[in-house]
mmCIF file of C-alpha atoms and ligand atoms in Angstrom:
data_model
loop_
_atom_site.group_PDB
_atom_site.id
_atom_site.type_symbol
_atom_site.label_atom_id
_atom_site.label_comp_id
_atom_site.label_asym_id
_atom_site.label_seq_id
_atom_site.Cartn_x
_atom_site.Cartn_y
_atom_site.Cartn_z
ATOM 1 C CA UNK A 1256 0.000 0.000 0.000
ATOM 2 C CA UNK A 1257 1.085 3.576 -1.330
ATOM 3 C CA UNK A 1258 2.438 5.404 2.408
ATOM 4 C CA UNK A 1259 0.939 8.502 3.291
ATOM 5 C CA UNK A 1260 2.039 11.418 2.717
ATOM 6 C CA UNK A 1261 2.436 14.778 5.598
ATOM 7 C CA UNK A 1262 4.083 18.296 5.241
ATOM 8 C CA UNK A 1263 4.919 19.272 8.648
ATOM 9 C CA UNK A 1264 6.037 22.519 9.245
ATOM 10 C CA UNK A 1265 8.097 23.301 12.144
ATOM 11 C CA UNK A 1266 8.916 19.484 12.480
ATOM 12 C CA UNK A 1267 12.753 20.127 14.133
ATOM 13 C CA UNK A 1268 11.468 20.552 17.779
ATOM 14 C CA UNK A 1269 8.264 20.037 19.999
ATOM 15 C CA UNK A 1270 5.006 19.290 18.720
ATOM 16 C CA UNK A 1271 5.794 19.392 14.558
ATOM 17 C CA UNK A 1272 8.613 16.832 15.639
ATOM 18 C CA UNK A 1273 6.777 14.545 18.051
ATOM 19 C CA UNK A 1274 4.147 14.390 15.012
ATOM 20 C CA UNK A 1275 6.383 13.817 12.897
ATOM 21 C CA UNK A 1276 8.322 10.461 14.889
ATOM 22 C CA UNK A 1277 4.378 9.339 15.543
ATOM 23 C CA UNK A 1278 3.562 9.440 11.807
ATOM 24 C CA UNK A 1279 6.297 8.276 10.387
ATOM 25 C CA UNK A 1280 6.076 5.011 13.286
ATOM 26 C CA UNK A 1281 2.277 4.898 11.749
ATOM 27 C CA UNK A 1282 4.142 4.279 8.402
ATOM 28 C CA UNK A 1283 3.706 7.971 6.930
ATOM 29 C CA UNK A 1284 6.055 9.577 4.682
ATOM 30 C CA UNK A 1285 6.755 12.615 6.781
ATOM 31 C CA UNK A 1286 8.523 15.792 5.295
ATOM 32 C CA UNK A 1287 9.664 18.091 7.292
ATOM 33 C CA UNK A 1288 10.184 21.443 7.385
ATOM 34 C CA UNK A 1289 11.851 23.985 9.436
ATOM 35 C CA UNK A 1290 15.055 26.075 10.088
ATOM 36 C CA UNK A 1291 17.682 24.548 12.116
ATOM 37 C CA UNK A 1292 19.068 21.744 9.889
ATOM 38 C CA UNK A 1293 21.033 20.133 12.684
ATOM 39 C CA UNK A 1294 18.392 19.228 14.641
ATOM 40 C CA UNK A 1295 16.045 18.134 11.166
ATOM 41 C CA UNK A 1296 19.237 15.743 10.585
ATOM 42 C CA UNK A 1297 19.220 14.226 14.034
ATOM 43 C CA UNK A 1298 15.440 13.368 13.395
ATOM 44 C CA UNK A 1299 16.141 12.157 10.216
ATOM 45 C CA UNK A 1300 18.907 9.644 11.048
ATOM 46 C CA UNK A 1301 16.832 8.148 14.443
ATOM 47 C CA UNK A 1302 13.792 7.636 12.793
ATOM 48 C CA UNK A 1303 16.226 6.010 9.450
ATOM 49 C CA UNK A 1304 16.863 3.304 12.189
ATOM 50 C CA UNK A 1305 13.803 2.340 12.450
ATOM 51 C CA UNK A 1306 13.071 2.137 8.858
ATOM 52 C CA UNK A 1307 11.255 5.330 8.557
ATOM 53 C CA UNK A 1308 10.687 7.540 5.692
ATOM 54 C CA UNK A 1309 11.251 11.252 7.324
ATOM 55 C CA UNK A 1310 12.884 13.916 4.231
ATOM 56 C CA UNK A 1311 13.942 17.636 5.904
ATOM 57 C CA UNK A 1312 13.965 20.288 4.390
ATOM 58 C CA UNK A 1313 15.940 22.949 5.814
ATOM 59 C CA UNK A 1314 13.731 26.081 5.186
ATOM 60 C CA UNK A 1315 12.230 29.184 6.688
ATOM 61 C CA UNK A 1316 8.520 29.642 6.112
ATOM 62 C CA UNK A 1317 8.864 32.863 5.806
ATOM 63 C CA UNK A 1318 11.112 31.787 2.101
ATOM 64 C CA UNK A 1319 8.789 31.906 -0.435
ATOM 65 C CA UNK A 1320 10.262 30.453 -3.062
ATOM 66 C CA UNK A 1321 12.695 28.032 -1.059
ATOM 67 C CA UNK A 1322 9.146 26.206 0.067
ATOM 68 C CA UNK A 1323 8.314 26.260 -3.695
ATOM 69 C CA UNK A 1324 11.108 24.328 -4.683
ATOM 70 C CA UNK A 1325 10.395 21.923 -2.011
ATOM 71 C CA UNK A 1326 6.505 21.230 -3.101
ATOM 72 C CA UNK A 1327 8.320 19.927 -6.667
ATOM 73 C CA UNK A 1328 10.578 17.041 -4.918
ATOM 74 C CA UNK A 1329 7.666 15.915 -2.831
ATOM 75 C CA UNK A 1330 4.268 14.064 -3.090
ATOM 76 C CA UNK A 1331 1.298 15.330 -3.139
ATOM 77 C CA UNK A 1332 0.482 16.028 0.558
ATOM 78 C CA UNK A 1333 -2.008 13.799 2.230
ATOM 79 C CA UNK A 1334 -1.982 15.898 5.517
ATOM 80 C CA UNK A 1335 -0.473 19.553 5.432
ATOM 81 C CA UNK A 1336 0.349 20.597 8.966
ATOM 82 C CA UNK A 1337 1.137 23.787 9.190
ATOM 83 C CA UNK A 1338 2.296 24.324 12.723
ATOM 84 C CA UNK A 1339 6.046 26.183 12.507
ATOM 85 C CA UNK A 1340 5.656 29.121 15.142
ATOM 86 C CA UNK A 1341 7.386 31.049 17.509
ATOM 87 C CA UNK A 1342 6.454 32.569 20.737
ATOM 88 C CA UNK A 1343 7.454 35.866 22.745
ATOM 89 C CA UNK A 1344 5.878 37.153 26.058
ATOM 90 C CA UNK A 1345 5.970 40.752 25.639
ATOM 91 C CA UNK A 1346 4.901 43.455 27.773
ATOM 92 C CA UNK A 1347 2.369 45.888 26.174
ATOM 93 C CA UNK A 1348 4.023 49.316 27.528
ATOM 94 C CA UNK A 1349 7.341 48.816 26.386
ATOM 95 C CA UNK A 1350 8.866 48.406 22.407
ATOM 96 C CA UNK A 1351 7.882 45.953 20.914
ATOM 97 C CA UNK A 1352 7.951 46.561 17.174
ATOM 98 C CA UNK A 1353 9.861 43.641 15.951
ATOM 99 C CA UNK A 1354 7.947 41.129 18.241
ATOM 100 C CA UNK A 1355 4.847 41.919 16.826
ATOM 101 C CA UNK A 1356 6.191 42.012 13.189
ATOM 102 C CA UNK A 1357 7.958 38.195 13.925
ATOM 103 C CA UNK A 1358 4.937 36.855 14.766
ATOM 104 C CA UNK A 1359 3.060 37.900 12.178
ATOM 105 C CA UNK A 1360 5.316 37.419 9.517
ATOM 106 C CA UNK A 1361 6.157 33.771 11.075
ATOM 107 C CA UNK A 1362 3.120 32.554 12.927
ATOM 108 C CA UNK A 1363 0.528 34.173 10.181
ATOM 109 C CA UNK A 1364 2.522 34.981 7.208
ATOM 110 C CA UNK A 1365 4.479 31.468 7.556
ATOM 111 C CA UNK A 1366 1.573 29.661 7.149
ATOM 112 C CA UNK A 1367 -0.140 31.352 4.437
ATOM 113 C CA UNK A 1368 3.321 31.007 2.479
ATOM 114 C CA UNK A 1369 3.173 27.258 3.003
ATOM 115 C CA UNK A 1370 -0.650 27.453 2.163
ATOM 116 C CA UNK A 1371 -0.321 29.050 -1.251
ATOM 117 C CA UNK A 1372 2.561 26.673 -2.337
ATOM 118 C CA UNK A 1373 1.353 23.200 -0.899
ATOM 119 C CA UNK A 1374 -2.472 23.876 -1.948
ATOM 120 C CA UNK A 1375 -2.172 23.825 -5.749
ATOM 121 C CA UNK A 1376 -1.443 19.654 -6.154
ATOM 122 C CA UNK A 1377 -3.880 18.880 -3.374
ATOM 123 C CA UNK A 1378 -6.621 21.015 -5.417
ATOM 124 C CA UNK A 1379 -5.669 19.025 -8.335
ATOM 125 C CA UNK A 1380 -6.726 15.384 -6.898
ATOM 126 C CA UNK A 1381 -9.291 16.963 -4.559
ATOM 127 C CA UNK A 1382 -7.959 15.745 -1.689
ATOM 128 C CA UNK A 1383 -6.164 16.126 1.268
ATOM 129 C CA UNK A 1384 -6.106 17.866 4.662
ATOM 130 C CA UNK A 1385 -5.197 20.834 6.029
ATOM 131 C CA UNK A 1386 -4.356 21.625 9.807
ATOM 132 C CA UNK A 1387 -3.617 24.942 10.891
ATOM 133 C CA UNK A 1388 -2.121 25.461 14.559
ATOM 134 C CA UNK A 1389 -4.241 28.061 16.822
ATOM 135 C CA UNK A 1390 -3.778 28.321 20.186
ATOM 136 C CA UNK A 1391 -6.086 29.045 22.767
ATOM 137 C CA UNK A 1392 -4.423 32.744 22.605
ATOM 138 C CA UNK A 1393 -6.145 33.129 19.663
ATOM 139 C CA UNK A 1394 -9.636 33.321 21.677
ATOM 140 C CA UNK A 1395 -9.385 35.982 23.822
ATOM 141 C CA UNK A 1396 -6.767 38.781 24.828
ATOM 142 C CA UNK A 1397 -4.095 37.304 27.360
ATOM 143 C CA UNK A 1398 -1.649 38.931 29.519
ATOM 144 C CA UNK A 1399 1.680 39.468 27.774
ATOM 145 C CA UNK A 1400 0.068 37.669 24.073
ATOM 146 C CA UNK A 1401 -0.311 41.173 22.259
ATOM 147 C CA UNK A 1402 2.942 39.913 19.771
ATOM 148 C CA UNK A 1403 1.564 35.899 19.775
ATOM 149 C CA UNK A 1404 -2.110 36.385 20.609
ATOM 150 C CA UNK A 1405 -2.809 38.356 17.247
ATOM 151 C CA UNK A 1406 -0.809 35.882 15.311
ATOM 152 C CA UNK A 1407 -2.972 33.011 16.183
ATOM 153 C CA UNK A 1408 -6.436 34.545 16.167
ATOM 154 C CA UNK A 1409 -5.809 35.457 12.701
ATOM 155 C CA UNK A 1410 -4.976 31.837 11.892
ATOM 156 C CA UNK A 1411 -8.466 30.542 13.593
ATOM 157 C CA UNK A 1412 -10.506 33.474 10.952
ATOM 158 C CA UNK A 1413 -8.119 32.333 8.130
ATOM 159 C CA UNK A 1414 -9.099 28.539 8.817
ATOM 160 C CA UNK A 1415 -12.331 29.205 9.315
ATOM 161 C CA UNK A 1416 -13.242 30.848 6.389
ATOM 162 C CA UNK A 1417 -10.850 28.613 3.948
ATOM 163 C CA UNK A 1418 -12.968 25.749 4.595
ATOM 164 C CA UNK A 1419 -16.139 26.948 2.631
ATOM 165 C CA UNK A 1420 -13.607 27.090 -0.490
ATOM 166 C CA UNK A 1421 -12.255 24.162 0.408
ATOM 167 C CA UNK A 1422 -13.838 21.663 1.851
ATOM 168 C CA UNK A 1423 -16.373 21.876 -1.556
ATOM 169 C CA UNK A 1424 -13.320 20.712 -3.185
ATOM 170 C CA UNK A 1425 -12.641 17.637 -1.376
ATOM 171 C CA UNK A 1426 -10.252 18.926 1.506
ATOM 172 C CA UNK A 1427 -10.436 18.791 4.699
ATOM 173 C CA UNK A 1428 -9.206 22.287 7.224
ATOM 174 C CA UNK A 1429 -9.386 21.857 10.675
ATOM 175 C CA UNK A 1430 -7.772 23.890 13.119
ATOM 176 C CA UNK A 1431 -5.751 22.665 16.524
ATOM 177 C CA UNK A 1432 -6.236 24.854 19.198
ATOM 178 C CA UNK A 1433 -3.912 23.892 22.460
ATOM 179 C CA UNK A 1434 -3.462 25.214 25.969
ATOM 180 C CA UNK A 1435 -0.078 24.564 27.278
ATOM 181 C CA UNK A 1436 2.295 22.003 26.201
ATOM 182 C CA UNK A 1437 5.708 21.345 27.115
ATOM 183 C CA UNK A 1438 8.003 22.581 24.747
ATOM 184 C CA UNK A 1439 11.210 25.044 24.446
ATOM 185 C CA UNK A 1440 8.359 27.625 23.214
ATOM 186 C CA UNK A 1441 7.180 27.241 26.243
ATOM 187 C CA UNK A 1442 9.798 26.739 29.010
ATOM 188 C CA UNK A 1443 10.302 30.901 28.928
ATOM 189 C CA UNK A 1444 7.048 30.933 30.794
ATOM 190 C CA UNK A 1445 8.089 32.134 34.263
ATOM 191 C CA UNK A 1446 4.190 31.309 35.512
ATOM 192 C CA UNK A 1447 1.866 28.632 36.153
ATOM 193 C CA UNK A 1448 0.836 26.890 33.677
ATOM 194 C CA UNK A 1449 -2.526 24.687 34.401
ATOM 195 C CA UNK A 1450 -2.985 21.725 32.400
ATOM 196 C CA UNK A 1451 0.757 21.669 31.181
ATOM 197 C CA UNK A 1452 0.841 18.823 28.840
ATOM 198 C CA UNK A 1453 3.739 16.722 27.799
ATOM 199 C CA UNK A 1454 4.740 16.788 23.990
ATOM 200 C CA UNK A 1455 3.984 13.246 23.096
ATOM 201 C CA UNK A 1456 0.398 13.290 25.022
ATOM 202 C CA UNK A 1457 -0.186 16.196 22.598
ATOM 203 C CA UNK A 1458 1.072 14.486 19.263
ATOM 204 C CA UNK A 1459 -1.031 11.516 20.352
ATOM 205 C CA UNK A 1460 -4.411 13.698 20.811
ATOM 206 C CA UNK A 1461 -3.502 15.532 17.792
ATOM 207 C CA UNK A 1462 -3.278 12.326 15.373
ATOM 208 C CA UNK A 1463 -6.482 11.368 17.653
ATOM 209 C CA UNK A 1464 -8.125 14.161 16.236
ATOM 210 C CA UNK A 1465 -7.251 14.736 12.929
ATOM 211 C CA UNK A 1466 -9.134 11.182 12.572
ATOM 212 C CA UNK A 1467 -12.542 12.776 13.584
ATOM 213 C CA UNK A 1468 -14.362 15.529 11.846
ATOM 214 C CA UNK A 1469 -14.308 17.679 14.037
ATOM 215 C CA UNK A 1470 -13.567 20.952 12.418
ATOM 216 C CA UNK A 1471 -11.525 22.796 15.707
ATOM 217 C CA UNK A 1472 -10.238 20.764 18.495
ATOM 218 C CA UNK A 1473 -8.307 21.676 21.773
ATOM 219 C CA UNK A 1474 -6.652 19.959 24.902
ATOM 220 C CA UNK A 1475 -6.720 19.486 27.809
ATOM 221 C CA UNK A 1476 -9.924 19.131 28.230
ATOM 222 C CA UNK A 1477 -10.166 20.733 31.510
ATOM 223 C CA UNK A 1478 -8.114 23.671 30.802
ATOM 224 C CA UNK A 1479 -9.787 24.474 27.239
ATOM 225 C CA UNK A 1480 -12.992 24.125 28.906
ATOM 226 C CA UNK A 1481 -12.610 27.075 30.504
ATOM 227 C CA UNK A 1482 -10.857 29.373 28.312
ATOM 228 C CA UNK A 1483 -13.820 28.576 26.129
ATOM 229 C CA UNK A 1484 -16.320 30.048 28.567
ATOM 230 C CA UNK A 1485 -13.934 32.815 29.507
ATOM 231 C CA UNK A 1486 -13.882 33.760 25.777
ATOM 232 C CA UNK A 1487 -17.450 33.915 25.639
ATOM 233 C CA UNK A 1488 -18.394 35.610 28.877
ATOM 234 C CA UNK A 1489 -18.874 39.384 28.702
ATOM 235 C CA UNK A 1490 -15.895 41.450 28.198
ATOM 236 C CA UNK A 1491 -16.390 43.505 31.698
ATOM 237 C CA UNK A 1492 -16.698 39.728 33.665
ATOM 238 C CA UNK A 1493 -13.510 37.695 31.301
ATOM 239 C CA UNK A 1494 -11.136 40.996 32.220
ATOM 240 C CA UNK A 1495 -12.002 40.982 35.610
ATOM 241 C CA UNK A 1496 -11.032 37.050 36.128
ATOM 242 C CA UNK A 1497 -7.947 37.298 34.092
ATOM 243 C CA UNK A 1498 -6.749 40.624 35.877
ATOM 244 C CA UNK A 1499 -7.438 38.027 38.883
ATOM 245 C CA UNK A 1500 -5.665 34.796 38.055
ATOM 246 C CA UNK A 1501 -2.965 37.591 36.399
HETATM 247 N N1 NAP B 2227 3.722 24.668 23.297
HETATM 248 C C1 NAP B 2227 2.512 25.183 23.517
HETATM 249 O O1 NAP B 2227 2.047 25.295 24.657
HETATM 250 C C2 NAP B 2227 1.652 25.603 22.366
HETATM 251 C C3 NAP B 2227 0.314 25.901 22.632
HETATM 252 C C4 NAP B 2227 -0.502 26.306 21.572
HETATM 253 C C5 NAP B 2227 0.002 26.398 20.303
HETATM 254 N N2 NAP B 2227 1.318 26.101 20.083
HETATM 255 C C6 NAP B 2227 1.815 26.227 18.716
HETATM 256 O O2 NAP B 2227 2.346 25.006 18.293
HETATM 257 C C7 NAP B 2227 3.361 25.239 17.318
HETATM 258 C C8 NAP B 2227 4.592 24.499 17.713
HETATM 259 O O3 NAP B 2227 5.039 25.041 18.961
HETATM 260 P P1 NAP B 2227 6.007 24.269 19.945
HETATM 261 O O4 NAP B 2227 5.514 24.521 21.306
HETATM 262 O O5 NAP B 2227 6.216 22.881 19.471
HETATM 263 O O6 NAP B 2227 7.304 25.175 19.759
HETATM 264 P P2 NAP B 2227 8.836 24.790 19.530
HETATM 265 O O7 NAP B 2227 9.212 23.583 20.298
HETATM 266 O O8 NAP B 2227 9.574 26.056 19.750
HETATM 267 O O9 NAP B 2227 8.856 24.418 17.982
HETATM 268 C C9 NAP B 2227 8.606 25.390 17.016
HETATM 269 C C10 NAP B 2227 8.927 24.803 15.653
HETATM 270 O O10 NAP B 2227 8.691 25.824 14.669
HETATM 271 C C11 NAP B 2227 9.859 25.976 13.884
HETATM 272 N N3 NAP B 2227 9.985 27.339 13.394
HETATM 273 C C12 NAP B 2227 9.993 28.490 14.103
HETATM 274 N N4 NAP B 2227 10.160 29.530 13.296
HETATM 275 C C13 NAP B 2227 10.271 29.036 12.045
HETATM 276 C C14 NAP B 2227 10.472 29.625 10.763
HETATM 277 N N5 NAP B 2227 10.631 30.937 10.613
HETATM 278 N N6 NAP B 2227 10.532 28.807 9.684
HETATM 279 C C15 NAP B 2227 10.404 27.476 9.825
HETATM 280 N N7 NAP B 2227 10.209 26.866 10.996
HETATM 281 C C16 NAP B 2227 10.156 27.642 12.103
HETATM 282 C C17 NAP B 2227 11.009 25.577 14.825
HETATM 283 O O11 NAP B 2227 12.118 25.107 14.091
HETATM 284 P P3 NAP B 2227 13.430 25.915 13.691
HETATM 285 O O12 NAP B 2227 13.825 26.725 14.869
HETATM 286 O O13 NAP B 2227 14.357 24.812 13.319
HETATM 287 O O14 NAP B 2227 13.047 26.739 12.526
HETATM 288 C C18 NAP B 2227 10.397 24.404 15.558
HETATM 289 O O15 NAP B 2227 10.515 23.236 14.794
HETATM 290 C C19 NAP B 2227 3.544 26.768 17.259
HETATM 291 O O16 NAP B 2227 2.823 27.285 16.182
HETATM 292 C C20 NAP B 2227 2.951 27.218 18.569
HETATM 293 O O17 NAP B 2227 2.483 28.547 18.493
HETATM 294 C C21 NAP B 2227 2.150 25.698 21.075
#
């Protein structure tokens, strides 16, 4: 049987590379994308050993036409994850020009390079799946998220409105929308974080998910649970009981 075929961007650390080593133990052809080509070799030559099928490609999304000569040595994608991103706490009432252009030209930008290259061939069969990575920062306004918050709320409106397009054309969008996991993104975070999941847990519920048709999905449970009420609850009450927990 043919293997399948994923795109992962951001596959050289955290969740993009505990994906990947999942997939590619499933028996998936797993290409992977991101900068540092050290660490997209190491990956490469421990999943070799156990005959896996993982091909990186040293690239920054934000490289236009680098990711366009990728998407002519590859497969069609079967599964397009597009989940590079980077993440900086910044406080509000200082400088933060260059923070809030990075994560928009990464987190946002980043993906809708990727999008536009990786789309065309999947349009073609009519087929395939997309999966954008949120965050839960992208449903309300958090303390010290005004560079990363924006970045991933525009992601959750992008995905959300591609799927009427697509989804008429045979492909799937769905959009992954986490609370904490353990990762170097996140080991900067000098504060509680409730619900702090480990890296493989979070690869496992993500290839749970992208098995189901559900169109967003989030973990943990608990934790998600209530940033989705807190999103919803009226501006005057959500401030007050973030300025609180704050
Ligand atoms: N960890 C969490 O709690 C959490 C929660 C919600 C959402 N997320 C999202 O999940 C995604 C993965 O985060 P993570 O926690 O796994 O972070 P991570 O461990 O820091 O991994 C980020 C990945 O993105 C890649 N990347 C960053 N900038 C890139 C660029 N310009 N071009 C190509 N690749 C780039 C990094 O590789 P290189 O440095 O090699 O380029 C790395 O492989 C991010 O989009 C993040 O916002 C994370």
């Amino acid at each position: 049987m043919k293997k399948k075929t994923a795109v992962i961007t951001g596959a050289s650390d955290g969740i993009g590379s505990s994906l990947a080593k999942l997939l590619v133990n499933y028996g998936w052809e797993v290409i992977g994308i991101s900068r540092n080509t050290k660490k997209l070799n190491s990956l490469k030559n421990e999943l070799t050993k156990s005959n896996g099928i993982f091909k990186p490609f040293p690239c920054d999304v934000q490289d236009f036409t680098k990711l366009k000569s990728i998407e002519k040595k590859i497969n069609v994608p079967d599964l397009l994850f597009l989940n590079a991103g980077i993440y900086t706490p910044v406080d509000a009432s200082k400088k933060n020009l260059e923070h809030y252009k990075n994560h928009i030209n990464i987190n946002y930008l980043g993906v809708i390079n990727a999008y536009e290259v990786f789309l065309p061939k999947m349009l073609d069969v009519n087929q395939g799946h997309i999966l954008i990575m949120s965050s839960i920062s992208g449903w309300i306004g958090l303390p010290k998220a005004a560079a990363y918050g924006p970045s991933k709320a525009a992601l959750r409106s992008f995905a959300q409105s591609i799927r009427y397009d697509l989804n008429a054309k045979g492909i799937t969008v769905q959009v992954c929308s986490p609370g904490f996991v353990e990762t170097s993104a996140t080991s900067i975070n000098d504060f509680y974080m409730p619900g702090l999941l480990k890296v493989d847990k979070a690869a496992q519920l993500i290839y749970k998910n992208i098995h189901t048709k559900k169109f967003e999905f989030s973990f943990p449970f608990g934790f998600s649970t209530f940033m989705r009420i807190l999103s919803i609850l009226p501006d005057k009450l959500s401030s007050y009981l973030i300025n609180k927990i704050n």
